[in-house]
PDB file of C-alpha atoms in Angstrom:
ATOM      1  CA  MET A   1      32.323  13.730  35.720  1.00  0.00           C
ATOM      2  CA  THR A   2      29.891  14.804  38.421  1.00  0.00           C
ATOM      3  CA  SER A   3      27.382  12.433  40.006  1.00  0.00           C
ATOM      4  CA  SER A   4      24.485  14.168  38.268  1.00  0.00           C
ATOM      5  CA  GLU A   5      26.201  13.839  34.876  1.00  0.00           C
ATOM      6  CA  LEU A   6      26.960  10.173  35.539  1.00  0.00           C
ATOM      7  CA  SER A   7      23.362   9.501  36.597  1.00  0.00           C
ATOM      8  CA  ALA A   8      22.013  11.110  33.423  1.00  0.00           C
ATOM      9  CA  LEU A   9      24.511   9.128  31.340  1.00  0.00           C
ATOM     10  CA  LEU A  10      23.480   5.851  32.970  1.00  0.00           C
ATOM     11  CA  VAL A  11      19.789   6.567  32.363  1.00  0.00           C
ATOM     12  CA  LEU A  12      20.421   7.376  28.694  1.00  0.00           C
ATOM     13  CA  ALA A  13      22.643   4.310  28.288  1.00  0.00           C
ATOM     14  CA  THR A  14      19.991   2.061  29.848  1.00  0.00           C
ATOM     15  CA  VAL A  15      17.163   3.358  27.669  1.00  0.00           C
ATOM     16  CA  SER A  16      19.164   3.375  24.439  1.00  0.00           C
ATOM     17  CA  SER A  17      20.779  -0.029  25.025  1.00  0.00           C
ATOM     18  CA  PHE A  18      17.912  -2.143  26.336  1.00  0.00           C
ATOM     19  CA  THR A  19      15.121  -0.935  24.056  1.00  0.00           C
ATOM     20  CA  PRO A  20      14.697  -3.256  21.033  1.00  0.00           C
ATOM     21  CA  GLY A  21      16.779  -2.383  18.011  1.00  0.00           C
ATOM     22  CA  PRO A  22      18.756  -4.082  15.238  1.00  0.00           C
ATOM     23  CA  ASN A  23      21.537  -5.227  17.571  1.00  0.00           C
ATOM     24  CA  THR A  24      19.322  -6.760  20.244  1.00  0.00           C
ATOM     25  CA  THR A  25      17.059  -8.303  17.608  1.00  0.00           C
ATOM     26  CA  LEU A  26      20.017  -9.990  15.926  1.00  0.00           C
ATOM     27  CA  SER A  27      21.458 -11.137  19.256  1.00  0.00           C
ATOM     28  CA  THR A  28      18.145 -12.785  20.097  1.00  0.00           C
ATOM     29  CA  ALA A  29      17.819 -14.351  16.652  1.00  0.00           C
ATOM     30  CA  MET A  30      21.330 -15.779  16.546  1.00  0.00           C
ATOM     31  CA  ALA A  31      21.094 -17.277  20.038  1.00  0.00           C
ATOM     32  CA  ALA A  32      17.670 -18.765  19.306  1.00  0.00           C
ATOM     33  CA  ASN A  33      18.804 -20.296  16.017  1.00  0.00           C
ATOM     34  CA  HIS A  34      22.391 -21.284  16.852  1.00  0.00           C
ATOM     35  CA  GLY A  35      22.850 -21.134  20.595  1.00  0.00           C
ATOM     36  CA  LEU A  36      24.399 -18.683  23.031  1.00  0.00           C
ATOM     37  CA  ARG A  37      27.982 -19.516  22.130  1.00  0.00           C
ATOM     38  CA  ARG A  38      27.474 -18.551  18.480  1.00  0.00           C
ATOM     39  CA  ALA A  39      25.731 -15.303  19.456  1.00  0.00           C
ATOM     40  CA  LEU A  40      28.479 -14.353  21.905  1.00  0.00           C
ATOM     41  CA  ARG A  41      30.826 -13.114  19.183  1.00  0.00           C
ATOM     42  CA  PHE A  42      28.158 -10.687  17.985  1.00  0.00           C
ATOM     43  CA  CYS A  43      27.544  -9.575  21.580  1.00  0.00           C
ATOM     44  CA  LEU A  44      31.270  -8.790  21.802  1.00  0.00           C
ATOM     45  CA  ALA A  45      31.391  -7.114  18.387  1.00  0.00           C
ATOM     46  CA  VAL A  46      28.690  -4.554  19.192  1.00  0.00           C
ATOM     47  CA  PRO A  47      30.601  -2.871  22.073  1.00  0.00           C
ATOM     48  CA  LEU A  48      33.768  -2.660  19.979  1.00  0.00           C
ATOM     49  CA  GLY A  49      31.939  -1.086  17.042  1.00  0.00           C
ATOM     50  CA  TRP A  50      30.174   1.299  19.406  1.00  0.00           C
ATOM     51  CA  ALA A  51      33.482   2.289  21.040  1.00  0.00           C
ATOM     52  CA  LEU A  52      35.074   3.015  17.653  1.00  0.00           C
ATOM     53  CA  LEU A  53      32.028   5.079  16.715  1.00  0.00           C
ATOM     54  CA  LEU A  54      32.275   7.158  19.883  1.00  0.00           C
ATOM     55  CA  VAL A  55      36.002   7.735  19.437  1.00  0.00           C
ATOM     56  CA  LEU A  56      35.481   8.875  15.842  1.00  0.00           C
ATOM     57  CA  CYS A  57      32.713  11.239  16.927  1.00  0.00           C
ATOM     58  CA  GLY A  58      34.993  12.569  19.642  1.00  0.00           C
ATOM     59  CA  ALA A  59      37.569  13.245  16.932  1.00  0.00           C
ATOM     60  CA  GLY A  60      35.043  15.314  14.980  1.00  0.00           C
ATOM     61  CA  LEU A  61      33.720  12.859  12.387  1.00  0.00           C
ATOM     62  CA  GLY A  62      30.207  13.061  13.828  1.00  0.00           C
ATOM     63  CA  LEU A  63      29.924  16.764  13.027  1.00  0.00           C
ATOM     64  CA  LEU A  64      31.076  16.068   9.475  1.00  0.00           C
ATOM     65  CA  ILE A  65      28.175  13.648   9.054  1.00  0.00           C
ATOM     66  CA  THR A  66      25.534  15.953  10.529  1.00  0.00           C
ATOM     67  CA  ASP A  67      26.776  18.855   8.384  1.00  0.00           C
ATOM     68  CA  ASN A  68      26.882  16.772   5.195  1.00  0.00           C
ATOM     69  CA  PRO A  69      23.353  15.631   4.203  1.00  0.00           C
ATOM     70  CA  PRO A  70      24.481  13.382   1.292  1.00  0.00           C
ATOM     71  CA  LEU A  71      26.822  11.495   3.610  1.00  0.00           C
ATOM     72  CA  ARG A  72      24.108  11.176   6.249  1.00  0.00           C
ATOM     73  CA  TRP A  73      21.636   9.906   3.659  1.00  0.00           C
ATOM     74  CA  ALA A  74      24.206   7.402   2.393  1.00  0.00           C
ATOM     75  CA  ILE A  75      24.544   5.973   5.905  1.00  0.00           C
ATOM     76  CA  GLN A  76      20.760   5.881   6.325  1.00  0.00           C
ATOM     77  CA  TRP A  77      20.098   4.109   3.029  1.00  0.00           C
ATOM     78  CA  SER A  78      23.016   1.703   3.398  1.00  0.00           C
ATOM     79  CA  GLY A  79      21.961   0.832   6.935  1.00  0.00           C
ATOM     80  CA  ALA A  80      18.327   0.339   5.957  1.00  0.00           C
ATOM     81  CA  ALA A  81      19.288  -1.832   2.971  1.00  0.00           C
ATOM     82  CA  TYR A  82      21.542  -3.994   5.140  1.00  0.00           C
ATOM     83  CA  MET A  83      18.810  -4.455   7.757  1.00  0.00           C
ATOM     84  CA  LEU A  84      16.310  -5.440   5.071  1.00  0.00           C
ATOM     85  CA  TRP A  85      18.798  -7.984   3.724  1.00  0.00           C
ATOM     86  CA  LEU A  86      19.276  -9.419   7.223  1.00  0.00           C
ATOM     87  CA  ALA A  87      15.489  -9.513   7.679  1.00  0.00           C
ATOM     88  CA  PHE A  88      15.153 -11.443   4.414  1.00  0.00           C
ATOM     89  CA  LYS A  89      17.772 -13.988   5.490  1.00  0.00           C
ATOM     90  CA  LEU A  90      16.182 -14.365   8.921  1.00  0.00           C
ATOM     91  CA  SER A  91      12.664 -14.818   7.530  1.00  0.00           C
ATOM     92  CA  ARG A  92      13.911 -17.723   5.378  1.00  0.00           C
ATOM     93  CA  THR A  93      15.486 -19.609   8.304  1.00  0.00           C
ATOM     94  CA  LYS A  94      13.104 -22.486   9.032  1.00  0.00           C
ATOM     95  CA  ARG A  95      15.134 -24.799  11.269  1.00  0.00           C
ATOM     96  CA  LEU A  96      17.648 -24.520  14.068  1.00  0.00           C
ATOM     97  CA  GLY A  97      21.119 -23.940  12.659  1.00  0.00           C
ATOM     98  CA  THR A  98      24.259 -25.912  13.248  1.00  0.00           C
ATOM     99  CA  ALA A  99      27.849 -24.781  13.574  1.00  0.00           C
ATOM    100  CA  ASP A 100      28.407 -25.087   9.838  1.00  0.00           C
ATOM    101  CA  GLU A 101      25.227 -23.898   8.202  1.00  0.00           C
ATOM    102  CA  SER A 102      23.063 -20.837   8.629  1.00  0.00           C
ATOM    103  CA  ARG A 103      21.171 -18.243   6.710  1.00  0.00           C
ATOM    104  CA  LEU A 104      21.816 -15.718   9.487  1.00  0.00           C
ATOM    105  CA  ASN A 105      25.474 -16.111  10.364  1.00  0.00           C
ATOM    106  CA  LEU A 106      27.075 -12.760  11.141  1.00  0.00           C
ATOM    107  CA  GLY A 107      30.791 -12.734  11.801  1.00  0.00           C
ATOM    108  CA  PHE A 108      32.568 -10.631  14.413  1.00  0.00           C
ATOM    109  CA  TRP A 109      33.643  -7.907  12.000  1.00  0.00           C
ATOM    110  CA  GLN A 110      30.211  -7.777  10.407  1.00  0.00           C
ATOM    111  CA  GLY A 111      28.860  -7.012  13.868  1.00  0.00           C
ATOM    112  CA  VAL A 112      31.418  -4.244  14.288  1.00  0.00           C
ATOM    113  CA  GLY A 113      30.655  -2.813  10.861  1.00  0.00           C
ATOM    114  CA  LEU A 114      26.906  -2.854  11.447  1.00  0.00           C
ATOM    115  CA  GLN A 115      27.317  -0.083  14.020  1.00  0.00           C
ATOM    116  CA  PHE A 116      28.607   2.268  11.330  1.00  0.00           C
ATOM    117  CA  LEU A 117      25.479   1.727   9.205  1.00  0.00           C
ATOM    118  CA  ASN A 118      23.110   2.638  12.018  1.00  0.00           C
ATOM    119  CA  ILE A 119      22.200   6.324  11.811  1.00  0.00           C
ATOM    120  CA  LYS A 120      20.562   6.062  15.246  1.00  0.00           C
ATOM    121  CA  ALA A 121      23.918   4.963  16.678  1.00  0.00           C
ATOM    122  CA  TRP A 122      25.641   7.903  14.979  1.00  0.00           C
ATOM    123  CA  MET A 123      23.132  10.385  16.389  1.00  0.00           C
ATOM    124  CA  LEU A 124      23.440   8.903  19.874  1.00  0.00           C
ATOM    125  CA  ALA A 125      27.239   8.991  19.662  1.00  0.00           C
ATOM    126  CA  ILE A 126      27.112  12.639  18.574  1.00  0.00           C
ATOM    127  CA  THR A 127      24.750  13.433  21.472  1.00  0.00           C
ATOM    128  CA  LEU A 128      27.049  11.755  23.983  1.00  0.00           C
ATOM    129  CA  THR A 129      30.092  13.486  22.550  1.00  0.00           C
ATOM    130  CA  GLY A 130      28.460  16.907  22.692  1.00  0.00           C
ATOM    131  CA  GLY A 131      26.709  16.488  26.025  1.00  0.00           C
ATOM    132  CA  TRP A 132      29.252  14.522  28.065  1.00  0.00           C
ATOM    133  CA  VAL A 133      32.653  14.755  26.368  1.00  0.00           C
ATOM    134  CA  ILE A 134      33.162  18.188  24.836  1.00  0.00           C
ATOM    135  CA  HIS A 135      30.899  20.045  27.263  1.00  0.00           C
ATOM    136  CA  ALA A 136      30.369  19.755  31.007  1.00  0.00           C
ATOM    137  CA  ASN A 137      27.396  21.482  32.640  1.00  0.00           C
ATOM    138  CA  GLY A 138      26.963  23.795  29.675  1.00  0.00           C
ATOM    139  CA  GLN A 139      30.627  24.789  29.491  1.00  0.00           C
ATOM    140  CA  ALA A 140      33.620  23.518  27.550  1.00  0.00           C
ATOM    141  CA  ALA A 141      35.132  20.525  29.338  1.00  0.00           C
ATOM    142  CA  THR A 142      38.708  20.856  30.569  1.00  0.00           C
ATOM    143  CA  ASN A 143      39.348  17.106  30.370  1.00  0.00           C
ATOM    144  CA  PRO A 144      37.620  15.829  27.183  1.00  0.00           C
ATOM    145  CA  THR A 145      39.947  12.848  26.739  1.00  0.00           C
ATOM    146  CA  GLU A 146      39.261  11.581  30.256  1.00  0.00           C
ATOM    147  CA  ARG A 147      35.544  12.103  29.807  1.00  0.00           C
ATOM    148  CA  LEU A 148      35.605  10.283  26.452  1.00  0.00           C
ATOM    149  CA  VAL A 149      37.254   7.277  28.110  1.00  0.00           C
ATOM    150  CA  GLN A 150      34.504   7.270  30.767  1.00  0.00           C
ATOM    151  CA  VAL A 151      31.691   7.525  28.213  1.00  0.00           C
ATOM    152  CA  VAL A 152      33.239   4.802  26.043  1.00  0.00           C
ATOM    153  CA  GLY A 153      33.550   2.530  29.079  1.00  0.00           C
ATOM    154  CA  VAL A 154      29.916   3.014  30.061  1.00  0.00           C
ATOM    155  CA  GLY A 155      28.755   2.601  26.455  1.00  0.00           C
ATOM    156  CA  MET A 156      30.681  -0.628  25.935  1.00  0.00           C
ATOM    157  CA  ALA A 157      29.455  -2.118  29.214  1.00  0.00           C
ATOM    158  CA  PHE A 158      25.808  -1.385  28.432  1.00  0.00           C
ATOM    159  CA  ALA A 159      26.142  -2.503  24.803  1.00  0.00           C
ATOM    160  CA  PHE A 160      27.471  -5.876  25.902  1.00  0.00           C
ATOM    161  CA  CYS A 161      25.032  -6.353  28.800  1.00  0.00           C
ATOM    162  CA  SER A 162      21.968  -5.523  26.716  1.00  0.00           C
ATOM    163  CA  ASN A 163      22.920  -7.753  23.799  1.00  0.00           C
ATOM    164  CA  PHE A 164      23.997 -10.597  26.066  1.00  0.00           C
ATOM    165  CA  THR A 165      20.690 -10.345  27.956  1.00  0.00           C
ATOM    166  CA  TYR A 166      18.697 -10.583  24.724  1.00  0.00           C
ATOM    167  CA  ALA A 167      20.916 -13.447  23.560  1.00  0.00           C
ATOM    168  CA  CYS A 168      20.226 -15.317  26.811  1.00  0.00           C
ATOM    169  CA  VAL A 169      16.495 -14.932  26.196  1.00  0.00           C
ATOM    170  CA  GLY A 170      16.920 -16.334  22.693  1.00  0.00           C
ATOM    171  CA  SER A 171      19.011 -19.208  24.025  1.00  0.00           C
ATOM    172  CA  VAL A 172      16.407 -20.078  26.665  1.00  0.00           C
ATOM    173  CA  LEU A 173      13.732 -20.210  23.948  1.00  0.00           C
ATOM    174  CA  ARG A 174      15.871 -22.344  21.641  1.00  0.00           C
ATOM    175  CA  GLN A 175      14.533 -25.766  22.655  1.00  0.00           C
ATOM    176  CA  TRP A 176      10.915 -24.572  22.710  1.00  0.00           C
ATOM    177  CA  LEU A 177      11.338 -23.021  19.257  1.00  0.00           C
ATOM    178  CA  GLY A 178      12.566 -26.318  17.836  1.00  0.00           C
ATOM    179  CA  GLN A 179       9.057 -27.768  17.953  1.00  0.00           C
ATOM    180  CA  GLY A 180       6.697 -27.503  15.001  1.00  0.00           C
ATOM    181  CA  THR A 181       6.596 -24.197  13.147  1.00  0.00           C
ATOM    182  CA  ARG A 182       7.403 -22.042  16.177  1.00  0.00           C
ATOM    183  CA  LEU A 183      10.869 -21.134  14.894  1.00  0.00           C
ATOM    184  CA  ILE A 184       9.512 -20.011  11.534  1.00  0.00           C
ATOM    185  CA  TRP A 185       7.061 -17.568  13.093  1.00  0.00           C
ATOM    186  CA  PHE A 186       9.575 -16.420  15.694  1.00  0.00           C
ATOM    187  CA  ASN A 187      12.111 -15.602  12.981  1.00  0.00           C
ATOM    188  CA  ARG A 188       9.509 -13.883  10.857  1.00  0.00           C
ATOM    189  CA  GLY A 189       8.481 -11.804  13.859  1.00  0.00           C
ATOM    190  CA  LEU A 190      12.073 -10.701  14.458  1.00  0.00           C
ATOM    191  CA  ALA A 191      12.501 -10.085  10.733  1.00  0.00           C
ATOM    192  CA  SER A 192       9.457  -7.803  10.878  1.00  0.00           C
ATOM    193  CA  LEU A 193      11.113  -5.835  13.687  1.00  0.00           C
ATOM    194  CA  LEU A 194      14.168  -5.354  11.475  1.00  0.00           C
ATOM    195  CA  VAL A 195      11.948  -4.130   8.623  1.00  0.00           C
ATOM    196  CA  VAL A 196      10.251  -1.639  10.960  1.00  0.00           C
ATOM    197  CA  THR A 197      13.654  -0.476  12.195  1.00  0.00           C
ATOM    198  CA  ALA A 198      14.854  -0.015   8.614  1.00  0.00           C
ATOM    199  CA  GLY A 199      11.784   2.087   7.901  1.00  0.00           C
ATOM    200  CA  TRP A 200      12.432   4.186  10.993  1.00  0.00           C
ATOM    201  CA  VAL A 201      16.051   4.710   9.922  1.00  0.00           C
ATOM    202  CA  LEU A 202      14.907   6.054   6.550  1.00  0.00           C
ATOM    203  CA  LEU A 203      12.387   8.418   8.140  1.00  0.00           C
ATOM    204  CA  ALA A 204      14.640   9.588  10.982  1.00  0.00           C
TER     205      ALA A 204
END
């Protein structure tokens, strides 16, 4: 991969990873409600799910989705419904959670699976596969497997760093949010972001 290709990849990875979305919203919410340690498993799940998504797109599954509107719509509607369900659970969380009780308590594999319900993640994975893996400077790449490994590595690193950063912010706010009704309005604000994201997924 040339330096110009790597630079473009890093810019795209930065913008797509650090802008607010369902993953970063949930990382923030879980750390704010349950602490950084609880959110860490989700922060680790996102890169794994993203890596699996990229590998599948590299194997050709991404093209199957873009060429099959019913399948694409199924992903969009399933993803939007899941985000709305998470938003509902988050909006009903009114006190800081403990290790044993929570309305918003995503497991590791739920975090992995969430990536496959995000049509934005699919489209980004398809873009990366087409622009950086299969093709190089407008021509067919001679080393697609090597390039896929590089793209997956960059994607996983940025997915973890962005979600961990948002989780740290949520963790820092945790004590402040424990006073009065601050947590309620904070959670409802994040739930609203999930609702907006679900709407965007349906219109995308």
